[in-house]
Coordinates of C-alpha atoms and ligand atoms in Angstrom, one line a residue:
X224 CA 0.0 0.0 0.0
X225 CA 1.4 3.4 -1.0
X226 CA 1.6 6.2 1.5
X227 CA 2.1 8.8 -1.1
X228 CA 0.8 12.2 0.0
X229 CA -1.5 13.9 -2.6
X230 CA 0.1 17.2 -3.6
X231 CA -1.9 20.3 -2.9
X232 CA -2.8 22.3 -6.0
X233 CA -3.7 25.9 -6.5
X234 CA -7.3 26.9 -6.0
X235 CA -9.6 26.7 -9.1
X236 CA -9.4 29.8 -11.1
X237 CA -6.2 31.0 -9.6
X238 CA -2.7 30.4 -11.0
X239 CA 1.0 30.8 -10.4
X240 CA 2.8 33.2 -12.6
X241 CA 6.2 31.9 -13.3
X242 CA 9.5 33.1 -15.0
X243 CA 10.1 33.9 -17.7
X244 CA 6.5 35.1 -18.1
X245 CA 6.7 37.2 -15.0
X246 CA 9.4 39.3 -16.8
X247 CA 6.6 40.4 -19.2
X248 CA 4.4 41.3 -16.3
X249 CA 7.2 43.4 -14.9
X250 CA 7.9 45.2 -18.2
X251 CA 4.2 46.0 -18.7
X252 CA 4.0 47.3 -15.2
X253 CA 7.2 49.4 -15.6
X254 CA 5.6 50.9 -18.7
X255 CA 2.4 51.7 -16.8
X256 CA 4.4 53.4 -14.0
X257 CA 6.3 55.4 -16.7
X258 CA 3.3 56.6 -18.7
X259 CA 1.0 57.3 -15.7
X260 CA 3.8 59.3 -14.1
X261 CA 4.2 61.3 -17.4
X262 CA 0.5 62.2 -17.1
X263 CA 1.1 63.1 -13.5
X264 CA -0.9 60.3 -11.8
X265 CA 0.2 59.0 -8.4
X266 CA 0.0 55.4 -7.3
X267 CA -2.6 54.3 -4.7
X268 CA -2.5 51.0 -2.9
X269 CA -5.8 50.1 -1.2
X270 CA -6.5 46.9 0.8
X271 CA -7.6 43.7 -0.9
X272 CA -10.2 43.3 1.8
X273 CA -13.1 45.7 2.1
X274 CA -16.4 45.9 3.8
X275 CA -19.0 44.1 1.7
X276 CA -21.3 47.1 1.8
X277 CA -18.7 49.1 -0.2
X278 CA -19.4 47.0 -3.3
X279 CA -23.1 46.4 -2.7
X280 CA -23.5 50.2 -2.6
X281 CA -20.8 51.2 -5.1
X282 CA -20.9 48.5 -7.8
X283 CA -24.7 47.8 -7.3
X284 CA -26.7 45.2 -5.4
X285 CA -28.3 43.9 -8.6
X286 CA -25.1 43.4 -10.7
X287 CA -23.7 40.0 -11.5
X288 CA -20.5 40.9 -9.6
X289 CA -22.4 41.5 -6.3
X290 CA -25.1 38.8 -6.7
X291 CA -23.0 36.0 -7.9
X292 CA -19.3 36.6 -8.0
X293 CA -18.0 38.0 -4.8
X294 CA -15.8 36.2 -2.2
X295 CA -17.6 37.3 0.9
X296 CA -17.2 35.9 4.4
X297 CA -18.0 36.8 8.0
X298 CA -15.1 38.0 10.1
X299 CA -16.8 37.7 13.5
X300 CA -19.7 40.0 13.0
X301 CA -18.3 41.9 10.0
X302 CA -19.1 41.0 6.4
X303 CA -15.9 41.3 4.4
X304 CA -15.2 40.8 0.6
X305 CA -12.1 40.3 -1.5
X306 CA -12.3 43.3 -3.8
X307 CA -13.8 42.4 -7.2
X308 CA -12.7 45.7 -8.6
X309 CA -10.9 48.8 -7.3
X310 CA -12.8 51.9 -8.3
X311 CA -15.1 51.7 -5.3
X312 CA -12.0 51.3 -3.1
X313 CA -10.3 54.3 -4.6
X314 CA -13.4 56.5 -4.1
X315 CA -13.7 55.1 -0.5
X316 CA -10.0 56.1 0.1
X317 CA -10.6 59.5 -1.5
X318 CA -13.4 60.2 0.9
X319 CA -11.7 58.6 4.0
X320 CA -8.6 60.7 3.5
X321 CA -10.5 63.9 2.4
X322 CA -8.4 64.0 -0.8
X323 CA -11.0 66.6 -2.0
X324 CA -9.4 69.0 0.4
X325 CA -6.1 68.9 -1.5
X326 CA -7.7 71.0 -4.2
X327 CA -7.7 70.4 -7.9
X328 CA -8.2 67.1 -9.6
X329 CA -6.9 63.9 -8.0
X330 CA -5.3 61.5 -10.5
X331 CA -4.6 58.0 -9.1
X332 CA -3.6 54.6 -10.5
X333 CA -3.3 51.1 -9.2
X334 CA -1.9 47.7 -10.1
X335 CA -3.1 44.6 -8.3
X336 CA -5.2 41.5 -7.9
X337 CA -9.0 41.4 -8.0
X338 CA -11.3 38.4 -7.2
X339 CA -14.5 37.3 -8.9
X340 CA -16.0 33.9 -8.7
X341 CA -16.6 33.4 -12.4
X342 CA -16.4 30.2 -14.5
X343 CA -12.7 29.9 -15.3
X344 CA -11.5 29.8 -18.9
X345 CA -8.7 31.2 -21.0
X346 CA -8.5 34.9 -20.1
X347 CA -11.0 34.6 -17.2
X348 CA -9.8 33.8 -13.8
X349 CA -11.1 34.0 -10.2
X350 CA -8.0 35.9 -9.1
X351 CA -7.0 38.3 -11.9
X352 CA -5.0 41.5 -12.1
X353 CA -5.9 45.0 -13.2
X354 CA -3.9 48.1 -14.0
X355 CA -6.3 51.0 -13.5
X356 CA -6.4 54.7 -13.3
X357 CA -9.0 57.1 -11.9
X358 CA -9.5 60.9 -12.0
X359 CA -11.6 62.5 -9.4
X360 CA -12.9 66.1 -9.4
X361 CA -13.6 67.0 -13.0
X362 CA -16.6 66.8 -15.3
X363 CA -14.7 68.2 -18.2
X364 CA -15.1 66.0 -21.3
X365 CA -11.5 66.8 -22.2
X366 CA -10.5 64.8 -19.1
X367 CA -12.4 61.8 -20.5
X368 CA -10.5 62.1 -23.7
X369 CA -7.1 62.5 -22.0
X370 CA -7.8 59.4 -20.0
X371 CA -8.5 57.5 -23.2
X372 CA -5.5 59.0 -24.9
X373 CA -3.2 57.9 -22.0
X374 CA -4.7 54.4 -22.2
X375 CA -4.2 54.1 -25.9
X376 CA -0.6 55.4 -25.6
X377 CA 0.1 52.8 -23.0
X378 CA -1.4 49.9 -25.1
X379 CA 0.7 51.0 -28.1
X380 CA 3.9 51.2 -26.0
X381 CA 3.5 47.6 -24.9
X382 CA 3.0 46.5 -28.5
X383 CA -0.8 46.2 -28.8
X384 CA -1.8 47.3 -32.3
X385 CA -5.0 45.5 -33.0
X386 CA -7.8 46.7 -30.8
X387 CA -11.1 48.5 -31.0
X388 CA -12.2 51.4 -28.8
X389 CA -15.9 51.3 -28.1
X390 CA -17.6 54.4 -26.7
X391 CA -21.1 55.2 -25.5
X392 CA -22.9 57.5 -23.1
X393 CA -25.3 56.1 -20.4
X394 CA -26.6 59.5 -19.5
X395 CA -27.1 60.7 -15.9
X396 CA -29.6 60.5 -13.1
X397 CA -31.7 63.2 -14.8
X398 CA -32.2 61.6 -18.2
X399 CA -31.8 58.0 -17.4
X400 CA -35.1 57.4 -15.6
X401 CA -37.1 58.3 -18.7
X402 CA -34.9 56.1 -20.8
X403 CA -35.3 53.2 -18.3
X404 CA -39.0 53.7 -18.5
X405 CA -39.0 53.5 -22.3
X406 CA -36.8 50.4 -22.1
X407 CA -39.0 48.8 -19.5
X408 CA -42.1 49.4 -21.6
X409 CA -40.4 48.0 -24.7
X410 CA -39.3 45.0 -22.7
X411 CA -42.8 44.1 -21.6
X412 CA -43.7 43.1 -25.1
X413 CA -40.6 41.0 -25.8
X414 CA -39.2 39.7 -22.4
X415 CA -41.3 36.5 -22.7
X416 CA -39.1 35.5 -25.6
X417 CA -35.9 36.2 -23.7
X418 CA -33.6 34.2 -21.3
X419 CA -34.7 33.8 -17.7
X420 CA -32.0 36.2 -16.5
X421 CA -33.4 38.9 -18.8
X422 CA -36.9 38.3 -17.7
X423 CA -35.9 39.0 -14.2
X424 CA -33.6 42.0 -15.2
X425 CA -36.5 43.5 -17.3
X426 CA -38.2 44.3 -14.0
X427 CA -35.3 44.7 -11.5
X428 CA -32.6 46.4 -13.6
X429 CA -33.5 46.7 -17.3
X430 CA -30.2 48.3 -18.3
X431 CA -28.5 44.9 -17.6
X432 CA -30.6 43.3 -20.4
X433 CA -28.4 45.2 -22.9
X434 CA -25.2 43.3 -21.9
X435 CA -26.8 39.9 -22.0
X436 CA -24.6 37.5 -23.9
X437 CA -27.2 34.8 -24.8
X438 CA -27.1 34.4 -28.5
X439 CA -30.9 34.0 -29.0
X440 CA -31.6 37.4 -27.2
X441 CA -29.3 39.4 -29.5
X442 CA -31.8 40.2 -32.3
X443 CA -34.3 41.3 -29.7
X444 CA -31.8 43.6 -27.9
X445 CA -30.8 45.1 -31.2
X446 CA -34.3 46.6 -31.6
X447 CA -34.7 48.0 -28.0
X448 CA -34.6 51.8 -27.5
X449 CA -31.0 53.2 -27.4
X450 CA -29.9 55.4 -24.5
X451 CA -27.9 57.6 -26.8
X452 CA -31.3 58.7 -28.3
X453 CA -32.6 59.7 -24.8
X454 CA -29.8 61.9 -23.5
X455 CA -30.7 65.3 -22.0
X456 CA -29.1 68.3 -23.5
X457 CA -26.2 68.5 -21.0
X458 CA -25.3 64.8 -21.5
X459 CA -25.7 65.1 -25.2
X460 CA -23.3 68.1 -25.3
X461 CA -20.8 66.2 -23.1
X462 CA -20.9 63.2 -25.4
X463 CA -20.6 65.4 -28.5
X464 CA -17.5 67.1 -27.0
X465 CA -15.9 63.7 -26.1
X466 CA -16.6 62.5 -29.7
X467 CA -15.3 65.6 -31.4
X468 CA -12.2 65.7 -29.3
X469 CA -11.4 62.0 -29.8
X470 CA -11.6 62.7 -33.5
X471 CA -9.4 65.8 -33.2
X472 CA -6.7 63.7 -31.4
X473 CA -6.9 61.0 -34.1
X474 CA -8.2 58.4 -31.7
X475 CA -10.3 56.0 -33.7
X476 CA -13.5 54.9 -31.9
X477 CA -16.9 53.2 -32.5
X478 CA -20.1 54.5 -30.9
X479 CA -21.7 51.4 -29.4
X480 CA -25.2 52.1 -28.0
X481 CA -25.4 48.7 -26.2
X482 CA -22.3 49.5 -24.1
X483 CA -23.8 50.0 -20.7
X484 CA -21.1 48.1 -18.7
X485 CA -21.7 45.6 -15.9
X486 CA -21.4 48.0 -13.0
X487 CA -24.1 50.4 -11.8
X488 CA -22.0 53.4 -11.0
X489 CA -21.5 54.7 -14.5
X490 CA -22.8 58.0 -15.8
X491 CA -22.2 59.6 -19.2
X492 CA -19.1 58.3 -20.9
X493 CA -18.5 54.6 -20.9
X494 CA -15.9 52.8 -23.0
X495 CA -14.3 49.4 -23.6
X496 CA -11.3 48.3 -25.5
X497 CA -11.6 44.9 -27.2
X498 CA -9.0 42.8 -28.9
X499 CA -9.4 40.2 -31.6
X500 CA -6.3 38.4 -30.3
X501 CA -8.1 37.4 -27.1
X502 CA -10.8 35.0 -28.3
X503 CA -14.1 34.7 -26.3
X504 CA -12.9 36.9 -23.5
X505 CA -12.2 39.8 -25.7
X506 CA -12.7 42.8 -23.3
X507 CA -9.3 44.1 -22.5
X508 CA -10.2 47.3 -20.8
X509 CA -13.4 48.7 -19.3
X510 CA -14.0 52.2 -18.1
X511 CA -16.2 55.2 -17.8
X512 CA -17.4 58.1 -15.8
X513 CA -19.0 57.7 -12.4
X514 CA -20.1 61.2 -11.3
X515 CA -22.5 60.0 -8.5
X516 CA -20.2 57.3 -6.9
X517 CA -18.7 59.5 -4.3
X518 CA -22.1 60.6 -3.0
X519 CA -23.4 57.0 -3.1
X520 CA -20.5 56.1 -0.7
X521 CA -21.3 59.0 1.7
X522 CA -18.7 61.5 0.3
X523 CA -19.1 64.9 -1.3
X524 CA -20.5 65.3 -4.8
X525 CA -17.4 64.6 -6.9
X526 CA -17.3 63.6 -10.6
X527 CA -14.9 60.8 -11.6
X528 CA -13.7 58.8 -14.6
X529 CA -11.3 55.9 -15.0
X530 CA -10.5 52.6 -16.5
X531 CA -9.1 49.2 -15.6
X532 CA -7.0 47.1 -18.0
X533 CA -7.3 43.3 -17.4
X534 CA -3.6 42.6 -17.0
X535 CA -3.9 38.8 -17.6
X536 CA -5.6 39.5 -20.9
X537 CA -3.1 42.3 -21.7
X538 CA -0.3 39.7 -21.3
X539 CA -2.1 37.3 -23.6
X540 CA -2.4 40.1 -26.2
X541 CA 1.3 41.1 -25.7
X542 CA 2.3 37.5 -26.2
X543 CA 0.2 37.3 -29.4
X544 CA 1.8 40.6 -30.7
X545 CA 5.2 39.2 -29.9
X546 CA 6.8 42.6 -29.7
X547 CA 8.1 42.2 -26.1
X548 CA 10.0 39.0 -25.4
X549 CA 9.9 37.4 -22.0
X550 CA 13.0 36.6 -20.1
X551 CA 16.0 38.2 -18.4
X552 CA 18.9 36.8 -20.4
X553 CA 22.3 36.5 -18.8
X554 CA 24.9 39.1 -19.9
X555 CA 27.6 36.8 -18.5
X556 CA 28.3 33.5 -16.8
X557 CA 31.4 33.2 -14.7
X558 CA 33.4 30.0 -14.9
X559 CA 36.0 29.3 -12.2
X560 CA 38.5 26.5 -12.0
X561 CA 40.2 25.5 -8.8
X562 CA 39.4 26.6 -5.2
X563 CA 41.8 29.6 -5.2
X564 CA 39.8 31.2 -8.1
X565 CA 36.4 31.0 -6.4
X566 CA 36.8 34.1 -4.2
X567 CA 38.0 36.4 -7.1
X568 CA 35.2 35.0 -9.3
X569 CA 32.6 35.7 -6.6
X570 CA 34.1 39.3 -6.3
X571 CA 33.8 39.9 -10.0
X572 CA 30.2 38.6 -10.1
X573 CA 29.3 41.0 -7.3
X574 CA 30.9 43.9 -9.1
X575 CA 29.2 43.2 -12.4
X576 CA 25.8 42.7 -10.7
X577 CA 26.3 46.0 -8.9
X578 CA 26.7 47.6 -12.3
X579 CA 23.3 46.3 -13.2
X580 CA 24.4 43.4 -15.4
X581 CA 22.6 40.1 -15.1
X582 CA 25.3 37.6 -14.2
X583 CA 25.3 33.9 -13.3
X584 CA 27.7 31.7 -11.4
X585 CA 27.6 28.2 -9.9
X586 CA 29.3 27.5 -6.6
X587 CA 29.8 23.8 -7.1
X588 CA 33.2 23.1 -8.6
X589 CA 33.0 21.4 -12.0
X590 CA 35.0 20.7 -15.1
X591 CA 35.3 23.5 -17.6
X592 CA 33.4 21.6 -20.3
X593 CA 30.4 21.2 -18.0
X594 CA 30.5 24.9 -16.9
X595 CA 30.7 26.0 -20.6
X596 CA 27.7 23.7 -21.3
X597 CA 25.7 25.6 -18.6
X598 CA 26.8 29.0 -20.0
X599 CA 25.5 27.8 -23.4
X600 CA 22.2 26.4 -22.0
X601 CA 21.5 29.6 -20.1
X602 CA 22.2 31.6 -23.3
X603 CA 24.8 33.8 -21.6
X604 CA 26.1 36.4 -24.0
X605 CA 29.6 36.1 -22.5
X606 CA 31.5 33.4 -20.5
X607 CA 34.2 34.8 -18.2
X608 CA 36.8 32.1 -17.5
X609 CA 39.0 32.3 -14.4
X610 CA 41.6 29.6 -14.0
X611 CA 44.8 29.6 -12.0
X612 CA 46.8 31.0 -15.1
X613 CA 44.3 33.9 -15.4
X614 CA 44.6 34.5 -11.7
X615 CA 48.4 34.7 -12.0
X616 CA 48.4 37.0 -15.0
X617 CA 45.6 39.2 -13.6
X618 CA 43.7 39.0 -16.9
X619 CA 40.5 36.9 -17.3
X620 CA 39.2 35.3 -20.5
X621 CA 36.1 36.9 -21.8
X622 CA 34.5 34.7 -24.4
X623 CA 31.7 36.0 -26.7
X624 CA 29.4 32.9 -26.9
X625 CA 28.0 33.8 -30.3
X626 CA 31.3 34.3 -32.1
X627 CA 33.6 32.3 -29.9
X628 CA 35.9 35.3 -30.0
X629 CA 38.0 35.5 -26.8
X630 CA 39.5 38.6 -25.2
X631 CA 41.8 38.9 -22.2
X632 CA 40.9 41.6 -19.8
X633 CA 41.7 42.8 -16.3
X634 CA 38.7 42.3 -14.0
X635 CA 38.0 46.0 -13.6
X636 CA 37.6 46.5 -17.3
X637 CA 35.2 43.6 -17.9
X638 CA 32.0 45.4 -16.9
X639 CA 32.6 48.3 -19.3
X640 CA 33.6 45.8 -22.1
X641 CA 30.4 43.7 -21.7
X642 CA 28.2 46.8 -21.4
X643 CA 29.8 48.3 -24.5
X644 CA 29.3 45.1 -26.5
X645 CA 25.7 44.7 -25.4
X646 CA 25.1 48.5 -26.0
X647 CA 23.9 49.0 -22.5
X648 CA 24.0 52.7 -22.0
X649 CA 22.7 53.6 -18.5
Ligands
LIG228 P1 -14.6 45.7 -15.6 O1 -15.1 45.8 -17.0 O2 -15.4 44.8 -14.6 O3 -14.4 47.1 -15.0 O4 -13.1 45.0 -15.6 C1 -12.1 45.6 -16.4 C2 -11.3 44.6 -17.1 O5 -10.8 43.6 -16.1 C3 -12.1 43.7 -18.1 O6 -12.2 44.4 -19.3 C4 -11.2 42.5 -18.2 O7 -10.1 42.7 -19.1 C5 -10.7 42.4 -16.8 N1 -11.4 41.3 -16.1 C6 -12.6 41.4 -15.5 N2 -13.0 40.2 -14.9 C7 -11.9 39.3 -15.2 C8 -11.7 38.0 -14.9 N3 -12.6 37.2 -14.2 N4 -10.6 37.4 -15.4 C9 -9.7 38.1 -16.1 N5 -9.8 39.5 -16.4 C10 -11.0 40.0 -15.9 C11 -13.9 47.4 -13.8 O8 -13.4 46.6 -13.0 C12 -14.0 48.9 -13.4 N6 -13.4 49.1 -12.1 C13 -13.3 49.7 -14.5 C14 -13.3 51.2 -14.2 C15 -12.4 51.9 -13.6 N7 -14.3 52.0 -14.4 C16 -14.0 53.2 -14.0 N8 -12.8 53.2 -13.5

């Protein structure tokens, strides 16, 4: 009888991110930090755990996220939830720390894990990652456009070329009730032919009918009244300004009347970016304006707009575009031969690493053939060989692994030589 212990596996819908893929995640994050800094956003890090009420109030009690997808548990008498998204958390923090007192517009961004109990498939996970940005304190449509411009610049910088920007307006609390009424009336005639979820939504939250994915419902949804035809003059003007400014900045977009988004806090501008490279889960970015959210969470009336990029999906698209390559290749691998050479070899490795070069060494003694085999396997650009002869002469062998060309150099010159050959400038 075997006593083998069953290995424990990661939880369904979660996954380990491993090298070399994690190097792509880091590069994408580094680019996000760079671009967001250029647009003068500051990073915010909010807790992963929040009170459940934050999402019930912020995201909306009738949404799929809140009704079906949240990881919620009782911590003694408090109901807590692993955040399914971060916009509500950012607005909570904005209120909690009175950031409105700092004056002007607050521009914040975040990178981190979110949790939704969805059915896992490629591009859809229960723990997934978002890179998001939020602007609080301006209603100006030019802010909407600048947010989208920054997003597009970021996507292009990480090598995403094939994507579609979908834009809509969902109006505001003044004009939406009349539209919802028109939608509700229209739904009364057709809801019987729709899926059970839509039959329920037709009464509880008719807007949600518009983002139903059931194939058979699509033709019916196509004929329902469009919110874009029911905007009040202010919302219409706002939308027209967003549209004309997107055009003026050369940002290609498609007006998509069905784009109402799956969260209740949206007002006016909503947008998504989809990518054909992603297959079924093609939504890469979701965003929009949420001018009433701060008030809904007990804060002052503060307009806001932002977006979240699905980082898992972004990585899939980056891999498909194959512009950024994963990995952190070795600039050099140091080969030492004989105990007396170990200390000088270790010293050289430390000096090269301190100069920012990626350098490898093994501490087990081995024959030169085996060590060179490792250098080859690790695809090191240079092998630096230190034997007792090299130690005596004070010059080490620096071998270019691609050309087999060998150069003798004093240790203090090796860093500059390698950097020069690899054209590393900083
Ligand atoms: P969202 O549309 O729910 O919006 O999510 C944004 C993006 O997160 C999606 O487009 C998708 O790429 C990614 N995503 C969502 N669920 C999953 C999942 N289960 N697995 C993998 N990726 C996923 C929001 O979260 C809003 N907070 C966006 C926002 C910010 N609106 C204003 N500011």
